[in-house]
Every structure is written in C-alpha cells, then in structure tokens.
Amino acid sequence: MKVSRRSFAHAVTAGAGMSCFTASSQTPPAGLTHEVAAFIVNTAFRDVPADVMELGKKSILDGIGLALSGSVAESGRLSQAYVKSLGAMNSEATIIGSAMKAPVRFAAFVNGIGIHADDYDDTQLAVAKDRVYGLLTHPTAPTLPVALAIAESRAMSGKDLLIAYHVGVEVETKIAEAIAPRHYDQGFHSTGTCGTFGAAATAARLRGLDITRTLYALGIAGGEAAGLRENFGTMTKPFHAGRAAESGVVAADMAALGWTAADKILEAPRGFFQAAGGGFDPGAIAHKLGNPWTFRTPGVSIKPFPSGSLTHPGMTEMLRLIRESKIKAEDVERVDVGTNRNMPNALIHHRPKDGLQAKFSMEFCMAALLLYGKAGLNEFTDEVVNRPAAQSMIGRIHFGVNPLAEAAGYNKMTTIIDIRLREGRTISGSADFGKGSPSNPMSYDDVAAKFLDCAAFAKWPRDKAKAIIEGVRKLEGAADVRALTALCAV
C-alpha cells in the first residue's frame, strides 16, 4: 500500500519513534533486510530476463566510457594521485584509463569517481508521484566499479560480472525508490547513500557470501552510507559515488572476515530508512526485487548531455527548436524556462563560474546550445563557461517555476520553453522527457557512439575503444573478464 508524503513525515508512534510503514499494521514488514539478502544470494543468471540483461549492457558500456573520460578530469587526476600516495599499488584491479592497478577497494573508488566525474552517467527514474522523476540515484557509478574490480581480481566470467551488477543495481534502485522523499528533498545524495547498499550487494554476490554474512555486509553498508547534495557542482559529488563503491567493497570484505552488524539495517526503528528518511514505502521494495526489474520498469535513463538529468528534457527540446526554426544566438532577446518547483532545487547554479557548476545550471545548458548548437564534454569547461558570450547569454536565460509544469506532477520533468526573438516573435515548446529516457531510448549503437566520444575525449586508442564495445556486447560469453579490463588499461 502506498504511504503518502504526509504519512512519511508525520507517522511517528508515541514514545517509540517508529515510522508508520503500512497504514494497516503500523509496523514494518518482517525480515525486509533478510529478503534483500536472500535476493542477493539466490538470484541466478537465468532469473534476469534477456531484455533486462541487454539494457544492463548498455549502461555497462556507458559506464566504462565515462570512466575513461573521467580519468582525465581533474578529479580523476587527484584520485589517482591519492591512491598512488598510499603506496597500496598491486596487480589486483585496473584503474580505468591508466597504467595503474590497485587493491579492489581503491580501484572501485577511483573508477566510481571517474564514472560520475562529468555527471554524464545513467539515472534511475521514479514511479511514485511524490518522487522527483530522475532524482533517485545514478545506479551504475557505485555498482559497476565493484563488479569490474572483483571480477578482474578473481578472473571471473562475464556472466559472474553481469549477475552481480544487475543484483547490485536492483538493490540500490529499489532502496532509493522506497525511502521517503524527505531523504533527497532535505539534502542526502542518494547515489552516495543508496549506492553504498548497491555496491555492497554487488560485492557480497561476487565474494560468494551466505545470507548471514550478506546481512552483515548490508548492516556495515548502512553505517557507511553518506553523501550531501550541498556538494553538487563540486568534485565531492563524484566523490560520493566513488566512496559508495569503495564502501561496498569494504562492507563485503569485513563481513567475509566475520565482522558483525545489525541484521535489520533497513527496516529497524533506528535503521537506514527511519534515520535517513523518516520512513519508507514498503510497497516499493517488499517482494519487488526483480518484480519488475528496475531496468525494465520504470527504466534507467542514459544521458545524451554531461549535465544534471533534470536539464535534459529542456535541452532536448531546445535543440529541436534551434534546428527546426534555425534560431541564431544573436537573434535571441530572452528565454524563459519553466519547470516544477523541485527542479530549481537541484539545478542550483544560476550564474555558474566553472564547468562543474555549469552541469547544474539550466541557464548555461540553454546558453551552450544556443551559442554552439551542442553541449558535450568540450563545452562544460571552465574556459567555455567564462567566455563573455556565454556569460552574456546566461543573463538572457530566466529559469523558474511554471504553474503548468508544476501541475504536470513530479514524476515527470516537464520543461516549458519560450524563446523571445529581437524581432518580436516568440518560439515555444515543451517536453516531459529527454533523449535517452525509456520513452525516447538510446540503442546500443547510440550508446556506442557516445562511448567513442568519451574515449576520444580521453585520447583512448580507437581500436581499443571498438574492442571494448564488442566485448561488452558479448559479455555473457566471456570466460574471463580480464580480456575486457585489459582493454581499459594503458
């Protein structure tokens, strides 16, 4: 049964401090964390539908490409330098885009940062109307680095990697869907928090932990989960993803050694859902793992632009209007961009001063498209953001709440655009979803084209890049994933 936003916020039983988990019983479903652990341990490769497996391969390819481009970002350079300074280098796992290998936890850390460095990675979509569509979690950044690192270190198969990745993504996304909206609304970054559970699930599966030790891994993960949205627009946003990946590895490693933790970390009165969200919706997670798989419904969006996902419907529509009406930047007097009230709460940089802030600036995203007809990795740089032409155009973009977009609901990213030209004419358009969403998806070949752009940005050899595309396409047939990870190393 769906618990309302009001129920999440106000359903606290007298004296006990316990959330109203269901309207009928006022108690959480018994053994929810145990149900999650059983799903992690018992799900077989054959349990993942073929279409879900193919959707996952698109996100895996996307993630590897982003780790390559992220390796040459400043955050990539710094995270690699940090790990090297620890003197902990060994031959366990590849740090993508480099000649470095490191212990699994540190490879996962650096690669997680790399995937999220440009805010270009996939995004979980929301179902419930009280959620913000597109603002749940980035599922691949915390989970794929764990899957790659452990599978490489143990010479495991492509099937082993795929099932662990899918299990991790499913756990992460269902937890993100279930926790009360307060969690995200009031400042937690769910990629860092819920992503830690997904990373732990991936690691526990590849480590072959039994249900008891998987419960402990989840309990440890609950103690590690962290990330605050105040860090959006800084290097610490991708740090959240890298730390989630590393924390998942640590959680499974410690549990494997015999480290104990709470076995009801999700549903307990002082557990994750209550402490970090004030409650949760049991209908979003109990008996829902793999039923349906999140990759199938409601889906995972792959980004066509390296910016916050909430900019994408507007960017997709703006690009259409520019091309259809042959709009030139010098002819634009003013642009009004209207959304629901939650979107400006995430797109917080209205006058960005660097490339990271620009990723969370609707104004810059619109300005870049008007000025350059594109908004890719080469546009989201400090130099481009601070060009006089860009700053001037940003000043002509007015971003705020539009009553029609607000009325459309938070489970859409409705964006309404009005472009007023100097000649007096106004060109208008609107979009609920962007390119790359399940309603307008990218094919594997589309993702491959994005991958090649990311690889070229990192100056990666094209022959290696093409081999990675084919390696991921046929990943279930790989006897040893080291054939794939070798292509990701200098």
C-alpha positions as semicolon CSV with decimal commas, in nm:
position;residue;x (nm);y (nm);z (nm)
1;M;0,000;0,000;0,000
2;K;0,134;0,341;-0,092
3;V;0,227;0,563;0,201
4;S;0,159;0,930;0,135
5;R;0,410;1,212;0,168
6;R;0,216;1,325;0,476
7;S;0,233;0,976;0,625
8;F;0,608;0,967;0,573
9;A;0,652;1,295;0,755
10;H;0,405;1,256;1,040
11;A;0,353;0,887;1,111
12;V;0,558;0,851;1,428
13;T;0,416;0,634;1,704
14;A;0,409;0,785;2,051
15;G;0,717;0,712;2,256
16;A;0,865;0,458;2,014
17;G;0,984;0,697;1,740
18;M;0,878;0,440;1,482
19;S;0,750;0,523;1,135
20;C;0,413;0,423;1,001
21;F;0,536;0,168;0,750
22;T;0,192;0,047;0,644
23;A;-0,143;0,206;0,704
24;S;-0,288;-0,116;0,845
25;S;-0,030;-0,256;1,086
26;Q;0,184;0,048;1,177
27;T;0,485;-0,190;1,171
28;P;0,746;-0,267;0,909
29;P;0,730;-0,588;0,706
30;A;0,911;-0,866;0,889
31;G;1,257;-0,951;0,767
32;L;1,289;-0,693;0,488
33;T;1,669;-0,681;0,507
34;H;1,667;-1,062;0,510
35;E;1,456;-1,056;0,193
36;V;1,712;-0,829;0,027
37;A;1,999;-1,055;0,138
38;A;1,821;-1,364;0,005
39;F;1,770;-1,190;-0,330
40;I;2,142;-1,109;-0,347
41;V;2,248;-1,465;-0,267
42;N;1,987;-1,666;-0,456
43;T;1,922;-1,481;-0,782
44;A;2,057;-1,681;-1,076
45;F;2,173;-1,557;-1,415
46;R;1,868;-1,725;-1,572
47;D;1,642;-1,516;-1,348
48;V;1,738;-1,196;-1,530
49;P;1,520;-1,156;-1,842
50;A;1,705;-1,122;-2,170
51;D;1,578;-0,768;-2,236
52;V;1,688;-0,659;-1,889
53;M;2,032;-0,809;-1,950
54;E;2,063;-0,611;-2,274
55;L;1,957;-0,288;-2,104
56;G;2,222;-0,350;-1,842
57;K;2,490;-0,396;-2,107
58;K;2,412;-0,051;-2,246
59;S;2,470;0,100;-1,902
60;I;2,789;-0,103;-1,855
61;L;2,929;0,024;-2,184
62;D;2,821;0,375;-2,093
63;G;2,989;0,344;-1,752
64;I;3,322;0,225;-1,893
65;G;3,324;0,511;-2,144
66;L;3,257;0,760;-1,866
67;A;3,535;0,611;-1,655
68;L;3,767;0,673;-1,950
69;S;3,663;1,037;-1,992
70;G;3,654;1,081;-1,614
71;S;4,011;0,958;-1,588
72;V;4,135;1,280;-1,749
73;A;3,916;1,508;-1,537
74;E;4,084;1,693;-1,252
75;S;3,902;1,468;-1,006
76;G;4,044;1,168;-1,192
77;R;4,398;1,301;-1,168
78;L;4,363;1,379;-0,799
79;S;4,200;1,048;-0,704
80;Q;4,470;0,854;-0,889
81;A;4,738;1,060;-0,714
82;Y;4,576;0,994;-0,378
83;V;4,571;0,617;-0,424
84;K;4,928;0,620;-0,552
85;S;5,037;0,818;-0,245
86;L;4,911;0,540;-0,019
87;G;5,171;0,302;-0,158
88;A;4,898;0,042;-0,194
89;M;4,951;-0,040;-0,559
90;N;4,931;-0,405;-0,665
91;S;4,806;-0,604;-0,961
92;E;4,453;-0,676;-0,841
93;A;4,230;-0,440;-1,036
94;T;4,258;-0,186;-1,318
95;I;4,213;0,184;-1,265
96;I;4,041;0,258;-1,595
97;G;4,220;0,490;-1,834
98;S;4,559;0,448;-1,667
99;A;4,851;0,210;-1,629
100;M;4,772;0,176;-1,259
101;K;4,641;-0,129;-1,077
102;A;4,536;-0,120;-0,715
103;P;4,362;-0,320;-0,443
104;V;3,998;-0,379;-0,530
105;R;3,861;-0,118;-0,289
106;F;4,080;0,158;-0,431
107;A;4,019;0,065;-0,794
108;A;3,645;0,078;-0,720
109;F;3,691;0,416;-0,552
110;V;3,876;0,579;-0,841
111;N;3,657;0,424;-1,112
112;G;3,340;0,526;-0,927
113;I;3,464;0,884;-0,920
114;G;3,552;0,859;-1,288
115;I;3,209;0,736;-1,395
116;H;3,036;1,021;-1,211
117;A;3,301;1,289;-1,274
118;D;3,123;1,453;-1,565
119;D;2,769;1,391;-1,438
120;Y;2,712;1,206;-1,763
121;D;2,612;0,867;-1,617
122;D;2,281;0,683;-1,614
123;T;1,991;0,782;-1,390
124;Q;1,718;0,585;-1,216
125;L;1,369;0,706;-1,293
126;A;1,091;0,739;-1,036
127;V;0,748;0,580;-1,033
128;A;0,561;0,744;-0,748
129;K;0,401;1,084;-0,797
130;D;0,559;1,218;-0,477
131;R;0,908;1,148;-0,612
132;V;1,109;1,371;-0,840
133;Y;1,146;1,200;-1,176
134;G;1,512;1,149;-1,250
135;L;1,628;1,233;-0,898
136;L;1,663;0,896;-0,731
137;T;2,011;0,758;-0,792
138;H;2,281;0,705;-1,053
139;P;2,279;0,325;-1,041
140;T;2,591;0,230;-1,235
141;A;2,856;0,452;-1,075
142;P;2,857;0,272;-0,736
143;T;2,800;-0,083;-0,865
144;L;2,991;-0,132;-1,191
145;P;3,334;-0,039;-1,046
146;V;3,283;-0,306;-0,778
147;A;3,177;-0,567;-1,032
148;L;3,471;-0,493;-1,261
149;A;3,732;-0,483;-0,985
150;I;3,631;-0,801;-0,802
151;A;3,564;-0,998;-1,119
152;E;3,904;-0,897;-1,258
153;S;4,087;-0,978;-0,935
154;R;3,933;-1,326;-0,930
155;A;3,946;-1,398;-1,305
156;M;3,568;-1,443;-1,307
157;S;3,343;-1,476;-1,610
158;G;3,127;-1,223;-1,789
159;K;2,819;-1,398;-1,653
160;D;2,950;-1,360;-1,299
161;L;3,002;-0,988;-1,356
162;L;2,662;-0,938;-1,519
163;I;2,455;-1,108;-1,249
164;A;2,638;-0,926;-0,968
165;Y;2,596;-0,592;-1,145
166;H;2,225;-0,649;-1,202
167;V;2,169;-0,760;-0,843
168;G;2,351;-0,452;-0,716
169;V;2,159;-0,212;-0,938
170;E;1,829;-0,370;-0,840
171;V;1,901;-0,343;-0,467
172;E;2,023;0,016;-0,499
173;T;1,729;0,135;-0,706
174;K;1,458;-0,034;-0,500
175;I;1,601;0,112;-0,179
176;A;1,612;0,455;-0,343
177;E;1,252;0,419;-0,460
178;A;1,133;0,306;-0,118
179;I;1,292;0,560;0,116
180;A;1,075;0,860;0,200
181;P;1,112;1,165;-0,025
182;R;1,250;1,360;0,271
183;H;1,578;1,176;0,220
184;Y;1,657;1,353;-0,108
185;D;1,447;1,664;-0,052
186;Q;1,637;1,764;0,261
187;G;1,986;1,708;0,132
188;F;2,101;1,346;0,107
189;H;2,264;1,243;-0,221
190;S;2,112;0,903;-0,286
191;T;2,394;0,790;-0,516
192;G;2,620;0,807;-0,214
193;T;2,371;0,663;0,035
194;C;2,159;0,407;-0,151
195;G;2,453;0,343;-0,382
196;T;2,652;0,205;-0,089
197;F;2,393;-0,071;-0,047
198;G;2,405;-0,148;-0,420
199;A;2,784;-0,168;-0,409
200;A;2,771;-0,395;-0,103
201;A;2,519;-0,620;-0,278
202;T;2,744;-0,647;-0,584
203;A;3,049;-0,724;-0,370
204;A;2,868;-0,974;-0,149
205;R;2,746;-1,161;-0,454
206;L;3,091;-1,182;-0,615
207;R;3,251;-1,274;-0,281
208;G;3,003;-1,563;-0,251
209;L;2,880;-1,461;0,094
210;D;2,600;-1,662;0,253
211;I;2,280;-1,495;0,371
212;T;2,406;-1,429;0,725
213;R;2,723;-1,260;0,608
214;T;2,534;-1,074;0,336
215;L;2,306;-0,940;0,610
216;Y;2,614;-0,819;0,793
217;A;2,753;-0,662;0,475
218;L;2,427;-0,467;0,438
219;G;2,446;-0,368;0,803
220;I;2,801;-0,238;0,760
221;A;2,695;-0,057;0,444
222;G;2,420;0,119;0,638
223;G;2,684;0,254;0,873
224;E;2,893;0,381;0,582
225;A;2,621;0,533;0,359
226;A;2,676;0,907;0,313
227;G;2,657;1,198;0,071
228;L;2,509;1,550;0,083
229;R;2,362;1,745;-0,207
230;E;2,523;2,066;-0,087
231;N;2,831;1,930;-0,266
232;F;2,662;1,937;-0,608
233;G;2,872;2,134;-0,853
234;T;3,199;2,036;-0,685
235;M;3,441;1,741;-0,707
236;T;3,279;1,595;-0,397
237;K;2,966;1,495;-0,586
238;P;3,154;1,225;-0,782
239;F;3,350;1,151;-0,465
240;H;3,018;1,028;-0,319
241;A;2,989;0,768;-0,597
242;G;3,349;0,653;-0,558
243;R;3,317;0,632;-0,183
244;A;2,994;0,432;-0,216
245;A;3,172;0,183;-0,442
246;E;3,468;0,154;-0,206
247;S;3,241;0,126;0,099
248;G;3,052;-0,161;-0,060
249;V;3,377;-0,350;-0,110
250;V;3,484;-0,283;0,250
251;A;3,144;-0,395;0,380
252;A;3,160;-0,729;0,200
253;D;3,527;-0,782;0,288
254;M;3,467;-0,720;0,657
255;A;3,159;-0,941;0,662
256;A;3,357;-1,218;0,492
257;L;3,613;-1,197;0,774
258;G;3,338;-1,240;1,032
259;W;3,265;-0,877;1,121
260;T;2,911;-0,848;1,256
261;A;2,646;-0,581;1,212
262;A;2,273;-0,527;1,258
263;D;2,066;-0,773;1,058
264;K;1,764;-0,542;1,012
265;I;1,951;-0,233;0,899
266;L;1,685;-0,121;0,652
267;E;1,358;-0,156;0,843
268;A;1,460;-0,123;1,210
269;P;1,331;0,179;1,409
270;R;1,685;0,316;1,420
271;G;1,782;0,179;1,080
272;F;1,853;0,340;0,746
273;F;1,500;0,411;0,628
274;Q;1,392;0,577;0,950
275;A;1,711;0,764;1,033
276;A;1,788;0,888;0,684
277;G;1,436;0,934;0,551
278;G;1,182;0,932;0,831
279;G;1,017;0,622;0,688
280;F;0,968;0,431;0,367
281;D;0,711;0,281;0,133
282;P;0,712;-0,098;0,179
283;G;0,516;-0,135;-0,143
284;A;0,817;-0,011;-0,337
285;I;1,056;-0,279;-0,211
286;A;0,892;-0,568;-0,025
287;H;0,851;-0,855;-0,274
288;K;0,952;-0,616;-0,554
289;L;1,316;-0,704;-0,610
290;G;1,325;-0,827;-0,968
291;N;0,947;-0,792;-0,982
292;P;0,971;-0,598;-1,205
293;W;1,339;-0,529;-1,262
294;T;1,405;-0,153;-1,247
295;F;1,586;-0,168;-1,581
296;R;1,254;-0,276;-1,734
297;T;1,009;-0,065;-1,533
298;P;1,022;0,229;-1,485
299;G;1,360;0,217;-1,654
300;V;1,701;0,377;-1,638
301;S;1,787;0,682;-1,846
302;I;2,120;0,719;-2,030
303;K;2,233;1,077;-2,065
304;P;2,290;1,249;-2,400
305;F;2,448;1,551;-2,226
306;P;2,709;1,571;-1,945
307;S;2,485;1,767;-1,709
308;G;2,224;1,709;-1,441
309;S;1,947;1,485;-1,573
310;L;1,681;1,746;-1,499
311;T;1,826;1,966;-1,772
312;H;1,774;1,703;-2,040
313;P;1,408;1,745;-2,141
314;G;1,469;2,117;-2,183
315;M;1,794;2,061;-2,370
316;T;1,636;1,803;-2,599
317;E;1,352;2,044;-2,678
318;M;1,579;2,347;-2,714
319;L;1,797;2,162;-2,963
320;R;1,485;2,067;-3,160
321;L;1,360;2,427;-3,164
322;I;1,701;2,563;-3,270
323;R;1,724;2,320;-3,559
324;E;1,360;2,344;-3,666
325;S;1,336;2,725;-3,653
326;K;1,702;2,794;-3,741
327;I;1,744;3,011;-3,432
328;K;2,067;3,211;-3,408
329;A;2,210;3,319;-3,073
330;E;2,242;3,684;-3,177
331;D;1,868;3,698;-3,252
332;V;1,763;3,589;-2,903
333;E;1,643;3,860;-2,665
334;R;1,518;3,644;-2,377
335;V;1,446;3,279;-2,294
336;D;1,206;3,168;-2,021
337;V;1,246;2,810;-1,897
338;G;0,979;2,683;-1,658
339;T;0,965;2,359;-1,461
340;N;0,813;2,220;-1,143
341;R;0,944;2,361;-0,816
342;N;1,171;2,064;-0,742
343;M;1,391;2,114;-1,043
344;P;1,539;2,455;-0,945
345;N;1,606;2,294;-0,607
346;A;1,863;2,071;-0,780
347;L;1,976;2,300;-1,063
348;I;2,115;2,550;-0,817
349;H;2,381;2,740;-1,011
350;H;2,212;3,026;-1,193
351;R;2,533;3,215;-1,269
352;P;2,794;2,939;-1,297
353;K;3,162;3,025;-1,284
354;D;3,317;2,689;-1,373
355;G;3,242;2,369;-1,562
356;L;3,123;2,176;-1,259
357;Q;2,870;2,441;-1,160
358;A;2,756;2,459;-1,524
359;K;2,637;2,097;-1,504
360;F;2,375;2,214;-1,253
361;S;2,280;2,530;-1,436
362;M;1,977;2,527;-1,664
363;E;2,087;2,871;-1,778
364;F;2,426;2,755;-1,905
365;C;2,283;2,441;-2,067
366;M;2,039;2,651;-2,271
367;A;2,307;2,910;-2,346
368;A;2,554;2,650;-2,474
369;L;2,300;2,505;-2,717
370;L;2,208;2,850;-2,847
371;L;2,572;2,955;-2,889
372;Y;2,731;2,633;-3,012
373;G;2,446;2,405;-3,121
374;K;2,584;2,138;-2,888
375;A;2,665;2,076;-2,523
376;G;2,919;1,798;-2,482
377;L;3,230;1,735;-2,277
378;N;3,418;2,010;-2,460
379;E;3,155;2,271;-2,371
380;F;3,140;2,201;-1,997
381;T;3,479;2,352;-1,922
382;D;3,585;2,649;-1,712
383;E;3,712;2,829;-2,021
384;V;3,384;2,798;-2,213
385;V;3,167;2,887;-1,914
386;N;3,360;3,210;-1,856
387;R;3,361;3,331;-2,214
388;P;3,195;3,674;-2,239
389;A;2,949;3,538;-2,495
390;A;2,845;3,256;-2,263
391;Q;2,805;3,483;-1,961
392;S;2,605;3,729;-2,170
393;M;2,372;3,458;-2,298
394;I;2,331;3,314;-1,947
395;G;2,200;3,656;-1,844
396;R;1,924;3,625;-2,104
397;I;1,803;3,289;-1,972
398;H;1,538;3,307;-1,697
399;F;1,473;2,982;-1,513
400;G;1,196;2,926;-1,262
401;V;0,869;2,755;-1,175
402;N;0,594;2,736;-1,434
403;P;0,244;2,658;-1,298
404;L;0,168;2,426;-1,589
405;A;0,486;2,227;-1,529
406;E;0,412;2,215;-1,157
407;A;0,063;2,081;-1,227
408;A;0,206;1,808;-1,452
409;G;0,348;1,634;-1,144
410;Y;0,687;1,548;-1,005
411;N;0,703;1,210;-1,176
412;K;0,774;1,400;-1,498
413;M;1,044;1,652;-1,586
414;T;0,807;1,881;-1,774
415;T;1,000;2,177;-1,912
416;I;0,836;2,468;-2,092
417;I;1,046;2,697;-2,311
418;D;0,958;3,039;-2,456
419;I;1,224;3,199;-2,679
420;R;1,160;3,568;-2,749
421;L;1,346;3,693;-3,056
422;R;1,458;4,053;-3,105
423;E;1,220;4,081;-3,399
424;G;0,929;4,034;-3,157
425;R;0,839;3,673;-3,240
426;T;0,820;3,407;-2,964
427;I;0,901;3,040;-3,031
428;S;0,772;2,796;-2,772
429;G;0,799;2,427;-2,692
430;S;0,775;2,179;-2,408
431;A;0,894;1,831;-2,320
432;D;0,828;1,585;-2,039
433;F;1,128;1,361;-2,106
434;G;1,467;1,387;-2,270
435;K;1,656;1,179;-2,522
436;G;1,790;0,866;-2,355
437;S;1,486;0,813;-2,136
438;P;1,280;0,493;-2,176
439;S;1,024;0,691;-2,373
440;N;1,295;0,807;-2,617
441;P;1,573;0,550;-2,563
442;M;1,921;0,518;-2,699
443;S;2,002;0,198;-2,888
444;Y;2,321;0,004;-2,816
445;D;2,471;0,169;-3,124
446;D;2,369;0,513;-2,992
447;V;2,544;0,436;-2,664
448;A;2,844;0,308;-2,858
449;A;2,865;0,643;-3,039
450;K;2,860;0,823;-2,703
451;F;3,125;0,579;-2,578
452;L;3,351;0,661;-2,872
453;D;3,315;1,033;-2,797
454;C;3,412;0,974;-2,435
455;A;3,706;0,757;-2,541
456;A;3,822;1,021;-2,790
457;F;3,799;1,287;-2,516
458;A;4,041;1,071;-2,315
459;K;4,257;1,022;-2,627
460;W;4,198;0,648;-2,600
461;P;4,315;0,433;-2,894
462;R;4,022;0,383;-3,129
463;D;4,100;0,016;-3,188
464;K;4,084;-0,050;-2,814
465;A;3,762;0,150;-2,787
466;K;3,595;-0,051;-3,062
467;A;3,709;-0,375;-2,899
468;I;3,551;-0,268;-2,569
469;I;3,221;-0,203;-2,748
470;E;3,222;-0,556;-2,887
471;G;3,347;-0,705;-2,560
472;V;3,054;-0,561;-2,367
473;R;2,808;-0,657;-2,640
474;K;2,912;-1,023;-2,596
475;L;2,999;-1,007;-2,228
476;E;2,797;-1,310;-2,122
477;G;3,023;-1,525;-2,340
478;A;3,348;-1,406;-2,180
479;A;3,525;-1,679;-1,982
480;D;3,748;-1,425;-1,808
481;V;3,665;-1,055;-1,772
482;R;4,036;-0,971;-1,773
483;A;4,015;-0,970;-2,152
484;L;3,782;-0,671;-2,117
485;T;3,960;-0,488;-1,837
486;A;4,292;-0,519;-2,023
487;L;4,141;-0,301;-2,296
488;C;4,069;-0,035;-2,033
489;A;4,432;-0,005;-1,926
490;V;4,731;0,173;-2,080
